[in-house]
CSV table of C-alpha atoms and ligand atoms in Angstrom, one decimal:
chain,number,residue,atom,x,y,z
A,1,MET,CA,-8.4,15.1,-27.4
A,2,THR,CA,-6.3,17.5,-25.0
A,3,ALA,CA,-4.7,16.8,-21.7
A,4,ASP,CA,-7.7,18.7,-20.9
A,5,GLU,CA,-10.5,16.6,-21.6
A,6,ILE,CA,-8.6,13.3,-20.6
A,7,LYS,CA,-9.0,15.0,-16.9
A,8,ALA,CA,-11.9,16.1,-17.4
A,9,ARG,CA,-13.4,12.3,-18.0
A,10,ALA,CA,-11.1,10.8,-15.6
A,11,ALA,CA,-12.5,13.0,-12.9
A,12,GLU,CA,-16.5,12.3,-14.5
A,13,LEU,CA,-14.6,8.2,-13.5
A,14,GLY,CA,-14.2,9.1,-9.6
A,15,PHE,CA,-10.5,9.5,-10.2
A,16,ALA,CA,-9.4,12.7,-7.3
A,17,LEU,CA,-6.8,13.4,-9.0
A,18,CYS,CA,-5.1,13.4,-12.1
A,19,GLY,CA,-2.1,14.3,-14.2
A,20,ILE,CA,0.7,13.4,-17.2
A,21,ALA,CA,4.2,12.9,-17.5
A,22,PRO,CA,5.8,12.8,-19.6
A,23,ALA,CA,7.5,9.3,-20.8
A,24,ALA,CA,10.6,10.5,-20.0
A,25,ALA,CA,14.4,9.2,-17.6
A,26,HIS,CA,13.3,10.5,-15.0
A,27,ARG,CA,16.2,11.2,-12.2
A,28,GLU,CA,14.5,9.2,-9.3
A,29,LEU,CA,13.2,5.5,-11.5
A,30,GLY,CA,17.3,5.4,-11.3
A,31,PHE,CA,17.3,5.3,-7.5
A,32,LEU,CA,15.5,1.6,-7.7
A,33,ARG,CA,19.0,-0.2,-8.5
A,34,GLU,CA,20.8,0.9,-5.6
A,35,TRP,CA,17.6,0.4,-3.6
A,36,LEU,CA,17.6,-3.6,-4.8
A,37,GLY,CA,21.1,-3.9,-4.1
A,38,ARG,CA,21.6,-3.2,-1.0
A,39,GLY,CA,18.9,-5.8,-0.7
A,40,TYR,CA,15.3,-4.1,1.0
A,41,ALA,CA,13.0,-5.3,-1.6
A,42,GLY,CA,13.9,-8.3,0.6
A,43,GLU,CA,11.8,-11.6,-0.8
A,44,MET,CA,9.9,-9.8,-3.1
A,45,HIS,CA,11.8,-10.9,-6.1
A,46,TYR,CA,9.5,-10.4,-8.6
A,47,LEU,CA,11.1,-6.5,-8.5
A,48,GLU,CA,14.4,-7.8,-9.3
A,49,ARG,CA,13.1,-9.1,-12.1
A,50,SER,CA,11.7,-7.3,-13.7
A,51,ALA,CA,13.9,-4.2,-12.9
A,52,ASP,CA,14.5,-3.7,-16.5
A,53,ARG,CA,11.1,-2.2,-17.3
A,54,ARG,CA,10.6,-0.6,-13.6
A,55,GLU,CA,13.3,1.6,-14.8
A,56,ASP,CA,11.4,3.2,-17.5
A,57,VAL,CA,8.2,2.2,-19.0
A,58,ARG,CA,9.1,2.9,-22.7
A,59,ALA,CA,10.3,-0.9,-22.3
A,60,VAL,CA,6.5,-2.0,-21.5
A,61,MET,CA,5.6,-0.1,-24.0
A,62,PRO,CA,8.2,0.8,-26.8
A,63,SER,CA,5.6,3.1,-28.4
A,64,ALA,CA,5.0,5.5,-24.8
A,65,ARG,CA,5.2,9.4,-25.5
A,66,SER,CA,3.2,10.1,-21.4
A,67,VAL,CA,2.2,8.2,-18.5
A,68,ILE,CA,-1.6,9.2,-17.6
A,69,CYS,CA,-1.3,9.1,-14.1
A,70,LEU,CA,-4.0,8.9,-11.3
A,71,ALA,CA,-5.2,9.1,-7.6
A,72,THR,CA,-7.9,7.8,-5.8
A,73,VAL,CA,-8.3,8.7,-2.3
A,74,TYR,CA,-9.6,5.5,0.2
A,75,ASN,CA,-9.3,7.2,3.4
A,76,THR,CA,-12.6,7.4,5.9
A,77,ASP,CA,-13.2,8.6,8.8
A,78,ARG,CA,-12.7,5.7,11.6
A,79,PRO,CA,-9.9,6.9,13.7
A,80,TYR,CA,-5.8,6.9,12.7
A,81,SER,CA,-3.8,4.0,14.6
A,82,THR,CA,-1.9,6.0,16.2
A,83,GLU,CA,-5.3,6.8,18.1
A,84,LEU,CA,-5.9,3.6,19.2
A,85,ALA,CA,-2.9,2.9,20.7
A,86,GLY,CA,-3.0,0.1,24.3
A,87,SER,CA,-6.5,-0.6,23.4
A,88,SER,CA,-6.1,-4.0,22.3
A,89,GLN,CA,-7.4,-3.2,19.2
A,90,ALA,CA,-6.3,-5.3,16.3
A,91,LEU,CA,-4.6,-2.9,14.1
A,92,ILE,CA,-5.2,-2.9,10.7
A,93,ALA,CA,-3.9,-0.7,7.4
A,94,ARG,CA,-6.7,1.1,6.4
A,95,TYR,CA,-5.9,0.4,2.1
A,96,ALA,CA,-7.5,-2.8,2.7
A,97,TRP,CA,-10.7,-2.0,4.7
A,98,GLY,CA,-12.9,-2.0,1.9
A,99,GLU,CA,-12.4,-3.3,-1.7
A,100,ASP,CA,-10.0,-4.5,-4.0
A,101,TYR,CA,-8.7,-1.2,-5.1
A,102,HIS,CA,-7.0,-3.1,-8.1
A,103,ASP,CA,-10.8,-4.7,-9.2
A,104,VAL,CA,-12.3,-0.9,-8.7
A,105,ILE,CA,-9.4,1.4,-9.8
A,106,GLN,CA,-9.6,-0.7,-13.2
A,107,GLN,CA,-12.2,-0.9,-14.1
A,108,ARG,CA,-12.4,2.2,-14.1
A,109,MET,CA,-9.3,3.2,-15.7
A,110,GLN,CA,-10.5,0.3,-18.6
A,111,ALA,CA,-14.2,3.7,-18.5
A,112,LEU,CA,-11.5,5.7,-19.4
A,113,VAL,CA,-8.6,3.7,-22.4
A,114,GLU,CA,-12.3,2.9,-23.9
A,115,TRP,CA,-13.2,6.2,-23.5
A,116,MET,CA,-9.9,8.1,-25.3
A,117,ARG,CA,-9.6,4.7,-27.8
A,118,GLU,CA,-13.2,6.2,-29.2
A,119,ARG,CA,-11.5,9.8,-29.5
A,120,ALA,CA,-7.8,8.3,-31.0
A,121,GLY,CA,-6.6,8.0,-34.7
A,122,ALA,CA,-5.0,5.1,-35.3
A,123,GLY,CA,-2.1,3.5,-34.1
A,124,PHE,CA,-3.4,4.6,-30.6
A,125,GLU,CA,-1.7,1.9,-27.6
A,126,ALA,CA,-2.5,2.1,-24.2
A,127,ARG,CA,-1.9,-0.2,-21.0
A,128,ALA,CA,-3.6,0.7,-18.2
A,129,TYR,CA,-2.1,-0.5,-14.6
A,130,VAL,CA,-2.8,0.2,-11.1
A,131,ASP,CA,0.0,-1.4,-8.2
A,132,THR,CA,0.9,-4.2,-9.9
A,133,GLY,CA,2.2,-3.3,-13.4
A,134,PRO,CA,6.2,-2.9,-13.8
A,135,VAL,CA,5.9,1.1,-13.2
A,136,GLN,CA,7.6,3.3,-9.8
A,137,GLU,CA,4.1,4.7,-9.9
A,138,ARG,CA,4.9,7.6,-7.3
A,139,VAL,CA,8.3,8.5,-9.8
A,140,TYR,CA,5.9,8.7,-12.2
A,141,ALA,CA,3.4,10.5,-10.1
A,142,GLN,CA,5.7,13.5,-9.0
A,143,TYR,CA,6.6,14.8,-12.2
A,144,ALA,CA,2.6,14.8,-12.9
A,145,GLY,CA,2.3,16.9,-9.9
A,146,LEU,CA,-0.5,15.4,-8.7
A,147,GLY,CA,2.3,15.2,-5.3
A,148,TRP,CA,5.7,14.6,-3.9
A,149,ILE,CA,7.6,11.8,-2.3
A,150,GLY,CA,7.5,12.3,0.9
A,151,LYS,CA,10.6,11.3,3.2
A,152,ASN,CA,8.5,8.2,4.8
A,153,THR,CA,8.4,6.8,0.6
A,154,CYS,CA,4.6,8.1,-0.3
A,155,VAL,CA,3.2,10.6,-2.2
A,156,ILE,CA,2.0,13.5,-0.7
A,157,ASN,CA,-0.6,15.5,-2.6
A,158,PRO,CA,-0.7,19.1,-0.7
A,159,GLU,CA,-4.3,19.3,-0.4
A,160,ILE,CA,-5.8,15.9,-0.4
A,161,GLY,CA,-2.5,14.6,1.1
A,162,SER,CA,-1.4,11.0,0.9
A,163,TRP,CA,-4.4,8.5,2.0
A,164,LEU,CA,-4.2,7.8,-2.0
A,165,PHE,CA,-4.3,4.8,-4.5
A,166,LEU,CA,-2.0,4.8,-7.5
A,167,SER,CA,-2.5,3.7,-10.6
A,168,GLU,CA,-1.7,5.0,-14.4
A,169,ILE,CA,-2.5,4.8,-18.1
A,170,ILE,CA,1.3,4.6,-20.1
A,171,CYS,CA,0.4,6.0,-23.7
A,172,SER,CA,1.4,6.9,-27.3
A,173,LEU,CA,0.2,10.3,-27.3
A,174,ALA,CA,2.3,13.1,-26.9
A,175,LEU,CA,0.6,15.1,-23.8
A,176,GLU,CA,1.3,18.1,-22.9
A,177,PRO,CA,2.5,18.3,-19.3
A,178,ASP,CA,1.9,19.2,-16.0
A,179,THR,CA,4.8,20.1,-13.2
A,180,PRO,CA,6.4,17.6,-11.5
A,181,SER,CA,5.4,18.7,-7.7
A,182,LEU,CA,8.0,20.0,-5.6
A,183,ASP,CA,9.2,18.2,-2.2
A,184,GLN,CA,7.4,20.2,0.4
A,185,CYS,CA,8.8,17.3,3.4
A,186,GLY,CA,10.9,20.7,4.7
A,187,SER,CA,12.5,19.9,7.9
A,188,CYS,CA,9.4,17.8,9.2
A,189,ARG,CA,11.1,14.5,9.9
A,190,LEU,CA,7.6,13.3,12.3
A,191,CYS,CA,7.2,9.8,10.0
A,192,ILE,CA,11.2,9.1,10.1
A,193,ASP,CA,10.5,9.3,13.7
A,194,SER,CA,7.8,7.1,14.6
A,195,CYS,CA,8.1,4.4,12.7
A,196,PRO,CA,8.1,1.9,15.4
A,197,THR,CA,11.0,-0.1,13.6
A,198,GLY,CA,13.2,2.6,12.3
A,199,ALA,CA,12.6,1.2,8.9
A,200,ILE,CA,13.0,4.9,7.1
A,201,VAL,CA,16.5,4.1,6.8
A,202,ASP,CA,17.5,8.1,5.0
A,203,PRO,CA,14.9,10.2,4.0
A,204,TYR,CA,12.9,9.1,1.2
A,205,VAL,CA,14.7,6.3,1.5
A,206,LEU,CA,12.5,2.8,3.2
A,207,ASP,CA,13.8,-0.5,4.0
A,208,SER,CA,11.1,-2.5,2.8
A,209,THR,CA,12.5,-5.9,5.3
A,210,ARG,CA,12.4,-3.9,8.7
A,211,CYS,CA,8.8,-2.6,8.0
A,212,LEU,CA,5.6,-3.8,9.2
A,213,SER,CA,4.2,-3.4,5.9
A,214,TYR,CA,6.2,-5.9,4.7
A,215,LEU,CA,6.5,-8.2,7.8
A,216,THR,CA,3.4,-8.7,7.9
A,217,ILE,CA,1.8,-8.5,4.5
A,218,GLU,CA,4.2,-9.8,1.8
A,219,LEU,CA,6.9,-11.1,4.3
A,220,LYS,CA,5.7,-15.9,3.3
A,221,GLY,CA,7.3,-17.8,5.9
A,222,GLU,CA,8.3,-17.1,9.7
A,223,MET,CA,8.6,-13.5,11.1
A,224,PRO,CA,12.5,-13.2,12.0
A,225,LEU,CA,12.4,-14.0,16.0
A,226,ASP,CA,13.9,-10.4,16.3
A,227,GLN,CA,11.8,-8.3,14.4
A,228,ARG,CA,8.2,-10.5,16.5
A,229,GLU,CA,7.9,-7.4,19.7
A,230,SER,CA,8.3,-4.4,17.2
A,231,VAL,CA,5.3,-5.6,15.6
A,232,GLY,CA,2.3,-4.2,18.4
A,233,ALA,CA,-1.0,-4.9,17.5
A,234,HIS,CA,-0.2,-4.1,14.0
A,235,ALA,CA,-1.9,-7.6,12.2
A,236,TYR,CA,-1.9,-6.2,8.3
A,237,GLY,CA,-0.1,-3.5,7.3
A,238,CYS,CA,0.0,-0.2,8.5
A,239,ASP,CA,-0.3,3.5,8.1
A,240,ILE,CA,2.1,5.5,11.1
A,241,CYS,CA,4.2,7.4,9.2
A,242,GLN,CA,1.2,7.9,6.9
A,243,GLU,CA,-0.1,9.2,10.3
A,244,VAL,CA,1.5,11.1,11.4
A,245,CYS,CA,2.5,13.4,8.2
A,246,PRO,CA,1.0,16.2,8.7
A,247,TRP,CA,-0.2,16.8,5.2
A,248,ASN,CA,-2.5,14.8,6.9
A,249,ALA,CA,-3.8,15.9,9.8
A,250,GLN,CA,-7.1,17.2,8.4
A,251,PRO,CA,-10.1,15.4,9.2
A,252,ALA,CA,-11.3,13.1,6.7
A,253,GLU,CA,-15.0,13.6,5.4
A,254,PRO,CA,-17.1,11.8,6.7
A,255,ASP,CA,-18.3,8.9,4.9
A,256,ASP,CA,-20.5,8.3,2.0
A,257,PRO,CA,-21.6,4.7,2.7
A,258,SER,CA,-21.5,3.9,-1.0
A,259,SER,CA,-17.8,3.8,-0.4
A,260,PRO,CA,-16.4,0.5,-2.1
A,261,TRP,CA,-13.3,1.9,0.9
A,262,LEU,CA,-15.2,1.2,4.5
A,263,PRO,CA,-14.4,-1.8,6.3
A,264,ARG,CA,-15.6,-4.3,5.5
A,265,ALA,CA,-18.0,-5.8,9.4
A,266,ALA,CA,-15.2,-8.5,10.7
A,267,PHE,CA,-12.4,-5.8,9.9
A,268,ASP,CA,-14.2,-2.8,10.5
A,269,GLY,CA,-12.6,-2.3,15.0
A,270,PRO,CA,-11.7,-6.2,16.5
A,271,THR,CA,-10.6,-6.4,19.3
A,272,LEU,CA,-6.8,-9.2,18.7
A,273,ALA,CA,-8.7,-11.8,20.5
A,274,ALA,CA,-12.4,-11.7,18.3
A,275,LEU,CA,-10.0,-11.8,15.3
A,276,TRP,CA,-8.9,-15.0,16.4
A,277,ARG,CA,-11.7,-16.3,17.5
A,278,THR,CA,-13.6,-15.5,13.1
A,279,PRO,CA,-14.2,-18.8,12.6
A,280,ASP,CA,-11.2,-19.5,9.8
A,281,ALA,CA,-14.7,-19.3,6.8
A,282,ASP,CA,-16.1,-16.5,8.1
A,283,LEU,CA,-12.3,-14.8,8.2
A,284,ARG,CA,-11.7,-16.3,4.7
A,285,ALA,CA,-15.5,-14.3,3.3
A,286,ALA,CA,-15.0,-11.3,4.8
A,287,MET,CA,-11.2,-11.3,2.9
A,288,LYS,CA,-13.3,-12.1,-0.6
A,289,ARG,CA,-12.6,-9.0,-3.1
A,290,SER,CA,-10.6,-7.4,-0.6
A,291,ALA,CA,-7.2,-6.2,-0.7
A,292,MET,CA,-6.0,-8.7,2.3
A,293,THR,CA,-6.2,-11.9,0.1
A,294,ARG,CA,-3.0,-11.2,-0.9
A,295,ALA,CA,-2.0,-13.0,2.9
A,296,GLY,CA,-5.1,-14.8,3.2
A,297,VAL,CA,-6.2,-16.1,6.2
A,298,ARG,CA,-3.1,-18.3,7.2
A,299,ARG,CA,-0.6,-15.8,6.9
A,300,LEU,CA,-3.5,-12.7,9.3
A,301,ARG,CA,-4.0,-15.7,12.3
A,302,ARG,CA,0.7,-15.8,11.9
A,303,ASN,CA,0.3,-12.1,13.0
A,304,VAL,CA,-2.1,-11.6,15.4
A,305,ALA,CA,0.0,-14.6,17.7
A,306,VAL,CA,2.5,-13.0,17.1
A,307,CYS,CA,0.4,-9.5,18.1
A,308,ALA,CA,-0.7,-11.0,20.9
A,309,GLY,CA,2.8,-12.0,21.7
A,310,ALA,CA,4.0,-8.1,21.1
A,311,THR,CA,1.7,-6.9,23.0
A,312,GLY,CA,0.9,-9.3,25.7
A,313,ASP,CA,-3.3,-8.4,25.8
A,314,ALA,CA,-4.3,-11.0,28.0
A,315,GLU,CA,-7.5,-11.3,26.4
A,316,ALA,CA,-5.4,-12.1,22.9
A,317,LEU,CA,-3.5,-14.8,24.9
A,318,THR,CA,-6.2,-17.0,26.8
A,319,ALA,CA,-8.0,-16.6,22.6
A,320,LEU,CA,-5.3,-18.3,21.4
A,321,ARG,CA,-5.1,-21.0,24.5
A,322,ASP,CA,-8.9,-22.3,23.5
A,323,VAL,CA,-9.3,-21.7,20.1
A,324,ARG,CA,-8.7,-24.2,17.7
A,325,GLU,CA,-9.6,-23.9,14.1
A,326,PRO,CA,-8.3,-25.6,11.8
A,327,LEU,CA,-5.7,-22.9,10.6
A,328,CYS,CA,-4.2,-22.5,14.5
A,329,ASP,CA,-2.8,-25.6,13.9
A,330,ASP,CA,-1.3,-25.0,10.5
A,331,PRO,CA,2.6,-25.2,11.2
A,332,LEU,CA,3.6,-21.8,10.6
A,333,VAL,CA,1.0,-20.5,12.3
A,334,ALA,CA,1.7,-22.6,15.4
A,335,GLU,CA,5.1,-22.1,15.9
A,336,HIS,CA,4.2,-18.1,15.7
A,337,VAL,CA,1.4,-19.4,19.0
A,338,HIS,CA,3.9,-21.1,20.7
A,339,TRP,CA,6.1,-18.4,20.5
A,340,ALA,CA,3.6,-16.2,21.6
A,341,LEU,CA,2.6,-18.3,24.9
A,342,GLU,CA,5.8,-19.2,25.7
A,343,LEU,CA,7.1,-15.5,25.6
A,344,HIS,CA,4.0,-14.7,28.2
A,345,ASP,CA,4.3,-18.3,30.2
A,346,GLY,CA,7.1,-19.0,30.3
B,1,B12,C1,7.0,-3.1,-2.6
B,1,B12,C2,5.9,-1.9,-3.0
B,1,B12,C3,5.6,-1.7,-1.5
B,1,B12,C4,7.4,-2.2,-0.3
B,1,B12,C5,8.1,-1.5,-0.4
B,1,B12,C6,7.7,-0.1,-0.6
B,1,B12,C7,8.5,1.2,-0.7
B,1,B12,N1,8.9,2.2,-0.3
B,1,B12,O1,9.5,0.7,-2.5
B,1,B12,C8,6.8,-2.7,1.1
B,1,B12,C9,5.7,-3.8,1.2
B,1,B12,C10,7.4,-2.8,2.0
B,1,B12,C11,5.3,-2.6,1.2
B,1,B12,C12,4.6,-0.4,2.0
B,1,B12,C13,3.3,0.2,2.0
B,1,B12,N2,3.0,0.4,0.2
B,1,B12,CO1,3.5,0.0,-1.0
B,1,B12,N3,3.9,-0.6,-3.4
B,1,B12,C14,5.2,-1.1,-3.4
B,1,B12,C15,5.4,-1.3,-5.0
B,1,B12,C16,4.4,-2.6,-5.7
B,1,B12,C17,6.5,-1.0,-5.7
B,1,B12,C18,7.1,0.2,-4.8
B,1,B12,C19,8.5,0.4,-5.7
B,1,B12,O2,9.0,1.0,-6.6
B,1,B12,N4,9.2,0.4,-4.5
B,1,B12,C20,11.3,0.6,-4.8
B,1,B12,C21,11.8,1.6,-4.1
B,1,B12,C22,12.9,2.2,-5.1
B,1,B12,O3,10.9,2.8,-4.7
B,1,B12,P1,11.0,3.8,-3.7
B,1,B12,O4,10.6,2.8,-1.9
B,1,B12,O5,9.4,4.1,-3.2
B,1,B12,O6,11.3,5.4,-3.6
B,1,B12,C23,11.2,6.3,-4.5
B,1,B12,C24,11.7,7.2,-3.3
B,1,B12,O7,11.1,6.8,-2.1
B,1,B12,C25,12.7,7.7,-3.9
B,1,B12,N5,14.3,7.5,-3.2
B,1,B12,C26,14.7,6.3,-2.5
B,1,B12,N6,15.7,6.3,-2.6
B,1,B12,C27,16.5,7.0,-2.7
B,1,B12,C28,17.5,7.5,-2.1
B,1,B12,C29,17.9,9.2,-2.1
B,1,B12,C30,19.1,9.3,-2.2
B,1,B12,C31,16.9,9.5,-2.1
B,1,B12,C32,17.4,11.4,-3.1
B,1,B12,C33,15.8,9.3,-3.4
B,1,B12,C34,15.2,8.3,-2.9
B,1,B12,O8,13.4,7.3,-5.3
B,1,B12,C35,12.7,6.2,-4.8
B,1,B12,C36,11.9,5.8,-7.0
B,1,B12,O9,10.6,5.0,-7.1
B,1,B12,C37,3.9,0.6,-5.6
B,1,B12,C38,3.6,0.4,-6.4
B,1,B12,C39,4.0,0.6,-7.9
B,1,B12,N7,4.1,-0.6,-8.4
B,1,B12,O10,5.2,1.4,-8.1
B,1,B12,C40,2.8,0.3,-3.4
B,1,B12,C41,2.9,1.4,-3.2
B,1,B12,C42,4.3,2.3,-3.2
B,1,B12,N8,2.6,1.2,-1.9
B,1,B12,C43,1.6,1.6,-1.6
B,1,B12,C44,0.9,1.6,-0.4
B,1,B12,C45,-0.6,2.3,-0.4
B,1,B12,C46,1.7,1.3,0.5
B,1,B12,C47,1.6,1.2,2.7
B,1,B12,C48,0.3,2.1,2.4
B,1,B12,C49,0.0,0.3,2.6
B,1,B12,C50,-0.1,0.3,4.0
B,1,B12,N9,-0.6,0.7,5.1
B,1,B12,O11,1.0,-1.6,4.9
B,1,B12,C51,2.9,0.2,3.2
B,1,B12,C52,2.9,2.7,2.6
B,1,B12,C53,5.1,2.2,3.2
B,1,B12,C54,5.6,2.8,3.2
B,1,B12,N10,6.0,4.6,3.8
B,1,B12,O12,5.8,3.0,1.7
B,1,B12,C55,0.4,2.4,-2.3
B,1,B12,C56,0.9,4.0,-2.2
B,1,B12,C57,0.5,5.0,-2.9
B,1,B12,C58,1.2,6.5,-2.4
B,1,B12,N11,0.2,7.1,-1.1
B,1,B12,O13,2.3,6.7,-2.5
B,1,B12,C59,1.4,1.8,-3.7
B,1,B12,C60,1.7,3.2,-5.2
B,1,B12,C61,0.9,0.8,-4.5
B,1,B12,C62,-0.1,1.9,-5.4
B,1,B12,N12,-1.0,2.2,-6.7
B,1,B12,O14,-1.4,2.9,-5.1
B,1,B12,N13,5.6,-0.9,-0.3
B,2,SF4,S1,4.9,1.7,7.4
B,2,SF4,FE1,4.8,1.3,9.1
B,2,SF4,S2,6.7,0.3,9.5
B,2,SF4,FE2,6.9,0.6,7.7
B,2,SF4,S3,8.3,2.8,7.6
B,2,SF4,FE3,6.2,3.2,7.6
B,2,SF4,S4,6.4,3.9,9.8
B,2,SF4,FE4,7.8,2.3,9.6
B,3,SF4,S1,6.0,13.2,8.6
B,3,SF4,FE1,7.1,15.7,7.1
B,3,SF4,S2,9.5,14.0,6.2
B,3,SF4,FE2,7.4,12.9,6.7
B,3,SF4,S3,6.8,12.7,5.0
B,3,SF4,FE3,5.2,14.0,6.4
B,3,SF4,S4,6.2,16.4,6.5
B,3,SF4,FE4,7.4,14.6,5.3
């Protein structure tokens, strides 16, 4: 079984990109320790706990010789959040709109692993991960030639941009590696200058504790007071540093109606007020089997309350005063509602 045969099978299974990186001590893997040491992981303690394995896939699977890196495009033809500024719309990061990518991509990878297993000899070992494994996915993707790690820290492919889910199969086969991608950011710094919170503290270095994606998704408790006003209308995640990137300027292809990444109705451009007025049970149903289950309804309500305060949107503030779904009275949510109303009512 050759690398080319694996790539052809990956394309049949719906992967947009497939490349091979050697399981080796790549230079960029070493940045993780310093990044953790600076406290940039915030509350994401799992990154610290698994740092040994994240530094080298051979600590995950000692027989690892190659990492088969895969990318799946999730863009749809909906407008960018930067085009919706001041529109009252609740901004939800596009990766979270549709089906849970962990489920969709894990199934495709299992099919690829099974296909490989049928062809490989005895002793074949493989582990397939999408997002949740102890692997620095972007580093391997760069070495597999899928794209370079941009100054916004995302992997960018020169032909298809960075709206990509990464996943990988660590395997015991010594496959022919691809040529690593070259950095094409040049003198551009649009992502750094456009980040609303200054989270990209240096080119290629992101302080998660300032990133809206971390604050609205990963952070479990109260949002720090001094960061709330910079949240704007970002109710879940943030896409700005990718939207401004020239490599994502090409409009998306018209949507295939069967695409798993199309937004569910509740998250297809709702205003902040409409999102707040949606009953808890409906929000829960809309989140089912989507990536948004990570934050859940409680944190989504916390975020929408912060957005209402941060934007001062009159309809959203009215909705905060009117609607009393059970989760609105949750102490975490109530504190953020109180903050938003205090800010505007005095
Ligand atoms: C933790 C995490 C986060 C954290 C931290 C992000 C981060 N930049 O690390 C938070 C919650 C903020 C986050 C946000 C997002 N994430 Co995230 N996240 C991860 C996760 C689980 C681990 C990333 C990691 O290891 N970080 C640790 C640090 C050290 O790595 P790093 O910032 O990537 O730094 C690299 C380089 O920038 C460089 N570097 C670092 N320091 C230095 C210093 C110098 C001097 C130099 C030269 C280089 C350099 O080397 C590092 C090597 O790893 C990965 C999945 C995975 N298992 O890999 C997904 C992943 C990176 N996330 C992803 C996505 C889609 C997002 C969001 C777009 C979601 C959203 N819309 O809200 C945002 C994007 C924000 C951004 N600009 O990165 C995708 C990225 C796909 C792509 N095209 O790159 C991944 C790969 C998940 C997946 N399987 O598809 N995420
Ligand atoms: S996702 Fe948003 S907040 Fe985070 S670094 Fe990018 S622009 Fe900044
Ligand atoms: S916006 Fe510019 S600097 Fe940032 S990742 Fe894209 S090309 Fe690189």
